[in-house]
PDB file of C-alpha atoms in Angstrom:
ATOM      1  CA  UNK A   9     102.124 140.964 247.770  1.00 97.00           C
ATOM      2  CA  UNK A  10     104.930 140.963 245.600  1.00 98.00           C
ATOM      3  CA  UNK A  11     106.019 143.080 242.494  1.00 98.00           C
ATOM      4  CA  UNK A  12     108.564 142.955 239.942  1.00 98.00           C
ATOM      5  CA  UNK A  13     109.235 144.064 236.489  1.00 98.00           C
ATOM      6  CA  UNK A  14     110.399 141.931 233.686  1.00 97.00           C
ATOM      7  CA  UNK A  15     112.008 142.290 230.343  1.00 97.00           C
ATOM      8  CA  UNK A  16     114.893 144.049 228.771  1.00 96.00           C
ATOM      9  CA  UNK A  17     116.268 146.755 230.150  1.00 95.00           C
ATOM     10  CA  UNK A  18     114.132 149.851 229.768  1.00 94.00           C
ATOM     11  CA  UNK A  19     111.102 147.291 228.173  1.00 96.00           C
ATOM     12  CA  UNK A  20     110.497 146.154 231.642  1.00 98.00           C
ATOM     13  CA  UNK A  21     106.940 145.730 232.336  1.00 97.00           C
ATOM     14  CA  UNK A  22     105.484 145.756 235.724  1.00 98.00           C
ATOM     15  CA  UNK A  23     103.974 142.487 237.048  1.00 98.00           C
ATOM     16  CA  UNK A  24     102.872 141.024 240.110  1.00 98.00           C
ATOM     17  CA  UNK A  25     103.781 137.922 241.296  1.00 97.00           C
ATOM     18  CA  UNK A  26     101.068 135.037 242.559  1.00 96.00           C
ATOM     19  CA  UNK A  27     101.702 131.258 243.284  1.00 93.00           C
ATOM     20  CA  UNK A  28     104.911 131.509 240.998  1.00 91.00           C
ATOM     21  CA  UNK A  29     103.049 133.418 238.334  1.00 95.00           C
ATOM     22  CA  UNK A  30     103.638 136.871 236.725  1.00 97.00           C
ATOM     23  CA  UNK A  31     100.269 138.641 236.211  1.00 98.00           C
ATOM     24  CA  UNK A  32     100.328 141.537 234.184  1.00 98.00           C
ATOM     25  CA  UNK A  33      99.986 145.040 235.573  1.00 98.00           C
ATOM     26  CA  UNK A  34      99.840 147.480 232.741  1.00 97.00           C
ATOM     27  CA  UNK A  35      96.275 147.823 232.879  1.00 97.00           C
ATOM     28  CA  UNK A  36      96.624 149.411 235.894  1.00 97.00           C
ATOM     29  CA  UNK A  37     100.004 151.050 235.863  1.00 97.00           C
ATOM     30  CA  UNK A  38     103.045 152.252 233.220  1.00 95.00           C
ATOM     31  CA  UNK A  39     105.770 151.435 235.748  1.00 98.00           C
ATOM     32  CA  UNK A  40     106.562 150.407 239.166  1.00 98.00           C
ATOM     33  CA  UNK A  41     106.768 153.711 240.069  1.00 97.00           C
ATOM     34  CA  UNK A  42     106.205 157.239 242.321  1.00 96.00           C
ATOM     35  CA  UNK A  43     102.556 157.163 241.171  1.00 96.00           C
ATOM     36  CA  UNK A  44     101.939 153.467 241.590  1.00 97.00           C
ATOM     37  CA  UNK A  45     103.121 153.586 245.137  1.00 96.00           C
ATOM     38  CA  UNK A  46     100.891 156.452 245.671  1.00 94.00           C
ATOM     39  CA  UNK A  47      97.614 154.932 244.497  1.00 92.00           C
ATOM     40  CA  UNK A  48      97.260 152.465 247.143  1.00 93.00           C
ATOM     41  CA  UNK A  49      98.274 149.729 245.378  1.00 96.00           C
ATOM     42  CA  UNK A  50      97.731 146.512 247.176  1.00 96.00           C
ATOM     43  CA  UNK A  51      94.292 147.354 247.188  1.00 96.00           C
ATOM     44  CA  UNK A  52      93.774 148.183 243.740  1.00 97.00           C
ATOM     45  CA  UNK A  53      95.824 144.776 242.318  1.00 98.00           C
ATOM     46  CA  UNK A  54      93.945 142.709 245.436  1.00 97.00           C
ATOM     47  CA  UNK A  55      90.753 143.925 243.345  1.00 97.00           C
ATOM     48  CA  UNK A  56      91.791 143.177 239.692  1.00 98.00           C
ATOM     49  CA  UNK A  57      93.099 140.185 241.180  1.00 97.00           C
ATOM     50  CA  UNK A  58      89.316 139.452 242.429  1.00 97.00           C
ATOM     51  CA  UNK A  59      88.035 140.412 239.312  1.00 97.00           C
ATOM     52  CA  UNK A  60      90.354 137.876 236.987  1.00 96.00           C
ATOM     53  CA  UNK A  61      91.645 141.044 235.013  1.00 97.00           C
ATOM     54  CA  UNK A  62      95.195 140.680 235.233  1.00 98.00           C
ATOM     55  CA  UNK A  63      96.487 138.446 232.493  1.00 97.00           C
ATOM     56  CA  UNK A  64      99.867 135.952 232.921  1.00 96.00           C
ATOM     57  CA  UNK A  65     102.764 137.403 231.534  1.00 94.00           C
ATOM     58  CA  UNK A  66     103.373 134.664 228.614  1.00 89.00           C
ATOM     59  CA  UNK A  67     107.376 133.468 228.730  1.00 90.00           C
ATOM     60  CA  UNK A  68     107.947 135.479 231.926  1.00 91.00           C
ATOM     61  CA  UNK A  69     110.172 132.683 233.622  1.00 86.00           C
ATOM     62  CA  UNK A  70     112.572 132.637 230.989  1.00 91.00           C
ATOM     63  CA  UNK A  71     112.494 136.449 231.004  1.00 96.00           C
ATOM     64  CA  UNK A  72     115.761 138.912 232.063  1.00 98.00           C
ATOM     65  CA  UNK A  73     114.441 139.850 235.660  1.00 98.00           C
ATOM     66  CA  UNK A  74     114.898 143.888 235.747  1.00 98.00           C
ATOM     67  CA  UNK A  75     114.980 145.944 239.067  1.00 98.00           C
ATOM     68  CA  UNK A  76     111.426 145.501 240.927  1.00 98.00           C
ATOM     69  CA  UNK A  77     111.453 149.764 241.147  1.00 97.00           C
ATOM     70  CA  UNK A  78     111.465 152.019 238.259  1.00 96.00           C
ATOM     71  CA  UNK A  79     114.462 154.575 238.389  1.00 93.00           C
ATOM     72  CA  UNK A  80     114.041 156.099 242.329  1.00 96.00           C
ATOM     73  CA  UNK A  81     114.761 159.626 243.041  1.00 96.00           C
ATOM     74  CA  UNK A  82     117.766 159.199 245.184  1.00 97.00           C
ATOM     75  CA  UNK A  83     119.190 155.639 246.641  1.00 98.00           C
ATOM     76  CA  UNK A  84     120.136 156.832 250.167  1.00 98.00           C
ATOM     77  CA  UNK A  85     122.383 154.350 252.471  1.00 98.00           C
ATOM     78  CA  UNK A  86     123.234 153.380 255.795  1.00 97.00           C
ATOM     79  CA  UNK A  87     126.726 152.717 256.896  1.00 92.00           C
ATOM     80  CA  UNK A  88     128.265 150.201 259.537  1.00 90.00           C
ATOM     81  CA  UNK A  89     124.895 149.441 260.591  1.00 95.00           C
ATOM     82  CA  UNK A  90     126.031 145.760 262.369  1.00 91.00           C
ATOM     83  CA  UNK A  91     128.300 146.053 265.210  1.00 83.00           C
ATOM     84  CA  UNK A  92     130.389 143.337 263.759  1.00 78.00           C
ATOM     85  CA  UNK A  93     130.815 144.702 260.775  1.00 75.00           C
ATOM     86  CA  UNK A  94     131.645 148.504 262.387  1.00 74.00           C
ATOM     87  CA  UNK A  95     134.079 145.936 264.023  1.00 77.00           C
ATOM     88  CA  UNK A  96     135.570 144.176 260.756  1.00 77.00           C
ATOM     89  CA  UNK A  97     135.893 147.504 259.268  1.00 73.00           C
ATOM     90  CA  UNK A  98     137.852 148.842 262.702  1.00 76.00           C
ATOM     91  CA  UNK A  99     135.087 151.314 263.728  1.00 76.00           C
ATOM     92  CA  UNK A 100     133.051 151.862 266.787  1.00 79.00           C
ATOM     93  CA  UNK A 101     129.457 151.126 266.454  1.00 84.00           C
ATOM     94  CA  UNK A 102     127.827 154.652 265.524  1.00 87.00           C
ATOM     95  CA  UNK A 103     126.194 156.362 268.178  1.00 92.00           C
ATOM     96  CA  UNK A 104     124.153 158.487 264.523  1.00 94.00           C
ATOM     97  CA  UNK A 105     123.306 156.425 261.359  1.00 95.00           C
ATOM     98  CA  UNK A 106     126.191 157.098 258.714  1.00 93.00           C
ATOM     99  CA  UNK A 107     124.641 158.212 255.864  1.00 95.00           C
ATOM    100  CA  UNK A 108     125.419 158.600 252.247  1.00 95.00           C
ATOM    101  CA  UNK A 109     124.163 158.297 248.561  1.00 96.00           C
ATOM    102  CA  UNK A 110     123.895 156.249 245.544  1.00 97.00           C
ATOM    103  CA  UNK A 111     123.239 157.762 242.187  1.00 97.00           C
ATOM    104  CA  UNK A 112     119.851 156.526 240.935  1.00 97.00           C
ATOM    105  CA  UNK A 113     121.732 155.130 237.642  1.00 96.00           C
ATOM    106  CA  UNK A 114     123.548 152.040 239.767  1.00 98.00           C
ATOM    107  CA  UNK A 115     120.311 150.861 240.019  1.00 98.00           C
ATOM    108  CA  UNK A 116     119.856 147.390 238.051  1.00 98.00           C
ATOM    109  CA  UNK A 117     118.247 143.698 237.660  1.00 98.00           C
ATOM    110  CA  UNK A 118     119.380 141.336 240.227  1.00 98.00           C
ATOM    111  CA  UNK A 119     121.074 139.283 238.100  1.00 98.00           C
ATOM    112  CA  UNK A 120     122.592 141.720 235.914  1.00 98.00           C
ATOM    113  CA  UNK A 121     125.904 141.235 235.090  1.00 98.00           C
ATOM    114  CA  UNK A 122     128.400 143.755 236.891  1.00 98.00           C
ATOM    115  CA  UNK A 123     131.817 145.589 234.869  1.00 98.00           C
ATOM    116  CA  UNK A 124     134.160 145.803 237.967  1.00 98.00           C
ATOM    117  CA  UNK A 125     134.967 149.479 237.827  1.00 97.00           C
ATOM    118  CA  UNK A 126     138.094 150.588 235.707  1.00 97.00           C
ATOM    119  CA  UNK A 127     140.711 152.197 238.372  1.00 95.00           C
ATOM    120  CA  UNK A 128     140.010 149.981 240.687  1.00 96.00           C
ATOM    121  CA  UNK A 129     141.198 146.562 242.311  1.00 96.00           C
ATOM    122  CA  UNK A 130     139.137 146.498 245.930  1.00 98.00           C
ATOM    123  CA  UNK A 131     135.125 145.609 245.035  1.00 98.00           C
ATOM    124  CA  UNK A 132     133.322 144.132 247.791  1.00 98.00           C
ATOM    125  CA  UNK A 133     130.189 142.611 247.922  1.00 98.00           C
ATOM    126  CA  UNK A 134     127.183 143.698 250.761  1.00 98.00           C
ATOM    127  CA  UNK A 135     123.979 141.740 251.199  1.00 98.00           C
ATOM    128  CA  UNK A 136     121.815 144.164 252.678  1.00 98.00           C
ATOM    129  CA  UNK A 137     117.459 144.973 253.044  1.00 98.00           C
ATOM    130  CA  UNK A 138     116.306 147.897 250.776  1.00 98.00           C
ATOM    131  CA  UNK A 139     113.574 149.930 251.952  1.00 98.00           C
ATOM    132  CA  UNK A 140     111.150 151.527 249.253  1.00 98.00           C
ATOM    133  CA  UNK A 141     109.403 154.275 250.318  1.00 98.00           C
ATOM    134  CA  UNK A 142     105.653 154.161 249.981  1.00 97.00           C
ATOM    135  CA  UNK A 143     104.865 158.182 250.392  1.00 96.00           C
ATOM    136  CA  UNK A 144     106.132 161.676 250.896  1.00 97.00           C
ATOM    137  CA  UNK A 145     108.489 161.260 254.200  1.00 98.00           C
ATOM    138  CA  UNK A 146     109.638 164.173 256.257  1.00 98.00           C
ATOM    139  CA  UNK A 147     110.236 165.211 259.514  1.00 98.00           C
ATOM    140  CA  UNK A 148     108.244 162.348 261.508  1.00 98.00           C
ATOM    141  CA  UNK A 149     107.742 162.895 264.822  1.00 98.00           C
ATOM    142  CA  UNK A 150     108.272 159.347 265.933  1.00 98.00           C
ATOM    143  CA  UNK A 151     109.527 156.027 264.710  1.00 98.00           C
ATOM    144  CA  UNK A 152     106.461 154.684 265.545  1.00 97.00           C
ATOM    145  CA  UNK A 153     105.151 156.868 262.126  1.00 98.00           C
ATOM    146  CA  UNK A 154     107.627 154.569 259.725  1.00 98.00           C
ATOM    147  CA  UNK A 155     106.137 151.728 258.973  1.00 97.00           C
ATOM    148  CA  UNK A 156     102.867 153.425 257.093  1.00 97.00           C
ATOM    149  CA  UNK A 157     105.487 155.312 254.984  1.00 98.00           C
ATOM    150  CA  UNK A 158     107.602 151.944 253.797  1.00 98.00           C
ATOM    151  CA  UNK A 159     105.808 150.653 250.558  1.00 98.00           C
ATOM    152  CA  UNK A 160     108.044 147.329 250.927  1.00 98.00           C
ATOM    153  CA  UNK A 161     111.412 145.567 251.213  1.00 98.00           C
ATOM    154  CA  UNK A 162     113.947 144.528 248.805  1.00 98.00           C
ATOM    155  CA  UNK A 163     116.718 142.505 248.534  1.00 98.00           C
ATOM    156  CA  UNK A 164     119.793 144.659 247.350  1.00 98.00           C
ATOM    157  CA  UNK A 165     123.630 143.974 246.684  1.00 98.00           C
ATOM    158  CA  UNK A 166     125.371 147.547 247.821  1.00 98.00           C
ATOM    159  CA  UNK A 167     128.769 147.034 245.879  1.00 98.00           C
ATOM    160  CA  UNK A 168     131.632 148.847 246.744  1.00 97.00           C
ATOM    161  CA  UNK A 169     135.502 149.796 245.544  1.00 97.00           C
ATOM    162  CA  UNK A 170     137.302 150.278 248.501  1.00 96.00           C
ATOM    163  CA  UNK A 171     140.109 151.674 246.672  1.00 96.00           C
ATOM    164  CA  UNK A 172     137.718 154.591 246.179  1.00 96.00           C
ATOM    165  CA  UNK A 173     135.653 154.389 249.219  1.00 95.00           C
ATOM    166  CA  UNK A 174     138.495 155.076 251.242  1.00 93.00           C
ATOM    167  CA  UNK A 175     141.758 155.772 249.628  1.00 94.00           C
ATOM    168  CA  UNK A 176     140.643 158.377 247.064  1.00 92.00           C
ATOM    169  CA  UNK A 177     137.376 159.223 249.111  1.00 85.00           C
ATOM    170  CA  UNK A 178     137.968 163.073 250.421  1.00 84.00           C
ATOM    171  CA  UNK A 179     136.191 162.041 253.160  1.00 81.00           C
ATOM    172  CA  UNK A 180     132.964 160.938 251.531  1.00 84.00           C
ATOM    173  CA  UNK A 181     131.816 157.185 250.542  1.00 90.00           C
ATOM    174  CA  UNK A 182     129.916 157.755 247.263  1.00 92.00           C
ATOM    175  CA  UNK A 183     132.959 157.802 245.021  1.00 94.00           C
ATOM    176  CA  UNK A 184     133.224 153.441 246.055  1.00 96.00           C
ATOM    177  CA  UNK A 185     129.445 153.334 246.139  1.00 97.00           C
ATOM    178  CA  UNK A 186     128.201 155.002 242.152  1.00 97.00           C
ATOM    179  CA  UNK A 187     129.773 152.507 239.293  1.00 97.00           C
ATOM    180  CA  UNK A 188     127.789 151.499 236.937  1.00 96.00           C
ATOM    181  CA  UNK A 189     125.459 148.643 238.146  1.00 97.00           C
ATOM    182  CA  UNK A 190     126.577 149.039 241.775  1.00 98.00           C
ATOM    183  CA  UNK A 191     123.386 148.531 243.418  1.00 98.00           C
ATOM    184  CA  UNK A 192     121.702 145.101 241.967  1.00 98.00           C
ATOM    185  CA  UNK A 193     117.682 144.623 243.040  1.00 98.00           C
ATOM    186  CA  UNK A 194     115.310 142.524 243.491  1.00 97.00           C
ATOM    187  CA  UNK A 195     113.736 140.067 242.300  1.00 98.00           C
ATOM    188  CA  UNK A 196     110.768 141.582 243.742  1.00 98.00           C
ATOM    189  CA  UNK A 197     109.374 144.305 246.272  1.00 98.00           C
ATOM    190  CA  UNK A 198     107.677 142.319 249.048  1.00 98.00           C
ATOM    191  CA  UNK A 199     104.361 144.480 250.904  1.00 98.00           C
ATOM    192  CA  UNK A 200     105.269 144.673 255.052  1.00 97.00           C
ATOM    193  CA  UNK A 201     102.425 142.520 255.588  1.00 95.00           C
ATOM    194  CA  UNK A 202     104.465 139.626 254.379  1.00 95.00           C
ATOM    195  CA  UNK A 203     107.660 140.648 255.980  1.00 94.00           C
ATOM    196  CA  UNK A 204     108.884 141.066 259.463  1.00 95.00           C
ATOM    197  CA  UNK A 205     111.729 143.078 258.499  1.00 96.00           C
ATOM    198  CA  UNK A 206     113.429 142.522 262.440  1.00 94.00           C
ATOM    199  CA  UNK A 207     113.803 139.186 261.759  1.00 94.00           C
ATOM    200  CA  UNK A 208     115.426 138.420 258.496  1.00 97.00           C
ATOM    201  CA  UNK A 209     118.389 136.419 257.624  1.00 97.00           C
ATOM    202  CA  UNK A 210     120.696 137.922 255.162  1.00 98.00           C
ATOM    203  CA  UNK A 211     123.480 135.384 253.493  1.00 98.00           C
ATOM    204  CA  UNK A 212     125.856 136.131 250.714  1.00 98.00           C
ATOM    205  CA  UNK A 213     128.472 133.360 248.646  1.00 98.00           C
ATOM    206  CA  UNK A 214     131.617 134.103 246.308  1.00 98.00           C
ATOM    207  CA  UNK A 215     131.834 131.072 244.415  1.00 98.00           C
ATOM    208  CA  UNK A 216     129.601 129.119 246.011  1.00 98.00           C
ATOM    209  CA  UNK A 217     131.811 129.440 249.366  1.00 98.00           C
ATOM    210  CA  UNK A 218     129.996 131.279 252.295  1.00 98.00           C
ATOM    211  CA  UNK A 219     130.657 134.770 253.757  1.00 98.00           C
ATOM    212  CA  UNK A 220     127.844 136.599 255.049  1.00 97.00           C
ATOM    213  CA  UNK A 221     125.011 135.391 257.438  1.00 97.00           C
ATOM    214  CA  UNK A 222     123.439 137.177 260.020  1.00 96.00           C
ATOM    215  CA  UNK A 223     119.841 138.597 260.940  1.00 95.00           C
ATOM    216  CA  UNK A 224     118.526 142.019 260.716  1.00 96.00           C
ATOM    217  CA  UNK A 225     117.655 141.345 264.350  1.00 93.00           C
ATOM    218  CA  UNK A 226     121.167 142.496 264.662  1.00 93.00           C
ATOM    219  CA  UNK A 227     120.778 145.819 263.544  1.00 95.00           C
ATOM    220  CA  UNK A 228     121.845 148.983 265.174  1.00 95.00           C
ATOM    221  CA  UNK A 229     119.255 151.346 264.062  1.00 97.00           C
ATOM    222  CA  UNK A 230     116.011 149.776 263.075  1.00 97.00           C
ATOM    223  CA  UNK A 231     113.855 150.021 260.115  1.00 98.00           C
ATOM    224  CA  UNK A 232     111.462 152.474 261.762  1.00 98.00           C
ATOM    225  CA  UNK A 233     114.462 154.423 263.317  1.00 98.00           C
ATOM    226  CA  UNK A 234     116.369 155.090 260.377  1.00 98.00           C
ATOM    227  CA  UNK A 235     113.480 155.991 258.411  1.00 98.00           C
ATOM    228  CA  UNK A 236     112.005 158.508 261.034  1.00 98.00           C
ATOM    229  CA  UNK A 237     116.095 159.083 261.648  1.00 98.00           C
ATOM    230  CA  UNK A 238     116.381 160.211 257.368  1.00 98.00           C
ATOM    231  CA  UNK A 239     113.258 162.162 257.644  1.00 98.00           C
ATOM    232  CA  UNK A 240     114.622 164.682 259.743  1.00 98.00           C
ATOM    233  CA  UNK A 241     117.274 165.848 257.364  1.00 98.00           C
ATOM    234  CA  UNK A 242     115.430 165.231 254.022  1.00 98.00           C
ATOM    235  CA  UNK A 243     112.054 164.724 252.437  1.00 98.00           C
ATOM    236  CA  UNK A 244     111.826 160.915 250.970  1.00 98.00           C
ATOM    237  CA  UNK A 245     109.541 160.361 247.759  1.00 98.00           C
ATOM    238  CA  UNK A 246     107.452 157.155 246.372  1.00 98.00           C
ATOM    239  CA  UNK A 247     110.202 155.007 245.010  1.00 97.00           C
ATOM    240  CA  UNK A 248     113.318 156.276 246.935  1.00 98.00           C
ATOM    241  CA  UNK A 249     115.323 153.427 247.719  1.00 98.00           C
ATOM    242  CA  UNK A 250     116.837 153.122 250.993  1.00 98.00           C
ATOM    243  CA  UNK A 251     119.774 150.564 252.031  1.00 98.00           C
ATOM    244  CA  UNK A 252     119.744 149.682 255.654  1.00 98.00           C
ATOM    245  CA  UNK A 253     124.096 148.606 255.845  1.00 96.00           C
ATOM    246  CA  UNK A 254     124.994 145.220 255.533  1.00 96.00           C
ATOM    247  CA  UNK A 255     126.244 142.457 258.563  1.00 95.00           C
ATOM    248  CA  UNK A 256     130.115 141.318 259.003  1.00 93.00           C
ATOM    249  CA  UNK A 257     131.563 139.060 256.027  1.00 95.00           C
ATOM    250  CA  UNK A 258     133.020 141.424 253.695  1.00 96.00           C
ATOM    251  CA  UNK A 259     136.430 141.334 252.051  1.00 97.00           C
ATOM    252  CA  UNK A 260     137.140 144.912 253.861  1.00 94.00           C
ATOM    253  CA  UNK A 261     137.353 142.638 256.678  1.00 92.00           C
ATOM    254  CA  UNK A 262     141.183 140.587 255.652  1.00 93.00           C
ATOM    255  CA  UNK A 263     139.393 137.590 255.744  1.00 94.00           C
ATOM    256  CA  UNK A 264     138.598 137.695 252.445  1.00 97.00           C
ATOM    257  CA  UNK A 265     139.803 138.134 248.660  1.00 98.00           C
ATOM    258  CA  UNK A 266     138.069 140.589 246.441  1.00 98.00           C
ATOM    259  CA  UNK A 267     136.110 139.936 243.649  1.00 98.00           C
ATOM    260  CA  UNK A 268     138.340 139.448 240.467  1.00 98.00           C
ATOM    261  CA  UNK A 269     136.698 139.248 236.947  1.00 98.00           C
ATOM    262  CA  UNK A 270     134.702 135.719 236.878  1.00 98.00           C
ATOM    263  CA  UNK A 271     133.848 135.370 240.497  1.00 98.00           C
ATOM    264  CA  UNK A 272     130.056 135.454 240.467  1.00 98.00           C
ATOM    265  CA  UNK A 273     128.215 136.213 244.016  1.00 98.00           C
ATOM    266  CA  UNK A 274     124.870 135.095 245.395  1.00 98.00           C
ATOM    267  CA  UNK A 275     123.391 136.915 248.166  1.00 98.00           C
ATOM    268  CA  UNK A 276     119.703 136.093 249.744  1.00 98.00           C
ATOM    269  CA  UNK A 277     117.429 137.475 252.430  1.00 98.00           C
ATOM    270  CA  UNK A 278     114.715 134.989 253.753  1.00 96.00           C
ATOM    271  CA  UNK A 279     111.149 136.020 252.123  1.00 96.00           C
ATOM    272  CA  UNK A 280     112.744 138.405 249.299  1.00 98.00           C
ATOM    273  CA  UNK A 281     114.566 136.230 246.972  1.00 98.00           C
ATOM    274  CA  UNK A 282     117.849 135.168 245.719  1.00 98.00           C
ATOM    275  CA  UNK A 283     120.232 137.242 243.210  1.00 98.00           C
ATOM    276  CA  UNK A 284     123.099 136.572 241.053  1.00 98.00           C
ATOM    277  CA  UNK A 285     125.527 138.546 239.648  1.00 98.00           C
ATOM    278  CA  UNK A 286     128.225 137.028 237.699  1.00 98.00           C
ATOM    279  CA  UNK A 287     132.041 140.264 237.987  1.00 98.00           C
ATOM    280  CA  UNK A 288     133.852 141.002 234.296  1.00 98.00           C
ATOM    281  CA  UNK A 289     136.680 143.349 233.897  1.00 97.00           C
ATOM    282  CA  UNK A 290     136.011 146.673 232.298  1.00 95.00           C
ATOM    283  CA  UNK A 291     137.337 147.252 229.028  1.00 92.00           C
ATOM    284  CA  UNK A 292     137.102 149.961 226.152  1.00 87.00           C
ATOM    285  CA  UNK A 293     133.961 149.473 224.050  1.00 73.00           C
TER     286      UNK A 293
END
């Protein structure tokens, strides 16, 4: 099953998608949000779905496509999670997941447009698979106790300034990783009955010319691992977004520029969509 929300931003409304078409889910819910994910949801749209009570969202092809998750608690990421992109970046592969955080506010549509960050001259693109969390997560005893607390998967564009990742960082990540619009989503959240998230190829374009493409096969630490992995340090709520690091192909890497104002990217993951973001330069409002 897949959900989304469409409309201007903060208007979105919550719809889920069938055969190309957006059926309405504001009898059932507000958002796509903490209490959505809690009330079972596949089971309650599968029924109104049954039950022909779910209208088509008139116009909702031609409609801005907003992020498929209302505004999540915390956006928590994984670093050099693909051994050739610990490589490109001239790191070991991590014997721990490399964690840090997003603030909830970078959050935005998938084809939003992005304000390169003032200050800064090094942003990098980062196709990577979100993780929503489906239900209160902590301390799991096993991997193996994941996958019934992952709501669905997401397709998710983890920008980054380098300049202030690394140069200016202190030591932490999160002052490259929080601009505004810095973490494009969606289209849509995809159930993992649809997905096989081991087996997913991720690409990513500048211009139309390719730099990213790899599987999630290629992972270091799994979907189940890093989930049971983050539980152990902190509790994850319905909605939390979680970013699992993205394969080799970024500019950190030499081999490529970075983005300038009018580059747009396109990045993809098989079974969750395409997104497009089109890079401005900031200026004083």
């Amino acid at each position: 099953m897949r959900f989304a929300r469409i409309g201007e931003r903060g208007h979105e409304v919550p719809v889920v998608v069938v055969d190309g078409r957006y059926r309405d889910l504001r009898s059932l819910t507000l958002d796509i949000d903490a209490a959505f994910w809690e009330s079972d949801p596949v089971d309650l749209v599968s029924r109104a779905l049954a039950e022909g009570t779910l209208p088509e969202l008139p116009d909702a092809a031609e409609a801005r496509i907003g992020a498929p998750i209302a505004r999540p608690g915390a956006v928590v990421c994984v670093g050099m999670n693909y051994a050739a992109h610990a490589a490109e970046s001239g790191s070991l592969p991590p014997e721990q997941p490399v964690i840090f955080l997003k603030v909830p506010n970078t959050v935005a549509g998938p084809n939003d447009d992005v304000v390169l960050p003032r200050g800064g001259d090094k942003t990098d693109w980062e196709v990577e698979l979100g993780i929503v969390i489906g239900q209160e997560t902590s301390y799991l005893d096993s991997p193996d106790e994941a996958l019934a607390h992952i709501a669905g998967f997401v397709l998710v564009n983890d920008l980054s300034e380098r300049r202030f990742q690394l140069e200016v960082s202190g030591g932490q990540w999160s002052k490259g990783k929080c601009a505004p619009g810095f973490t494009p989503t969606g289209p849509w959240v995809v159930t993992p009955d649809e997905i096989d998230a081991g087996d997913l190829r991720l690409r990513s374009f500048v211009n139309g010319a390719p730099r990213q493409d790899s599987h999630t096969g290629d992972m270091i630490f799994s979907v189940s691992h890093i989930v049971w992995h983050l539980s152990q340090f902190m509790t994850l709520e319905p909605g939390d977004l979680v970013l699992t690091g993205t394969p080799e192909g970024v500019a950190l890497s030499g081999r490529f520029p970075y983005l300038q104002p009018g580059d747009e990217v396109e990045i993809s993951i098989d079974g969750l969509g395409t997104q497009r973001q089109s890079f401005s330069a900031w200026s004083r409002s």
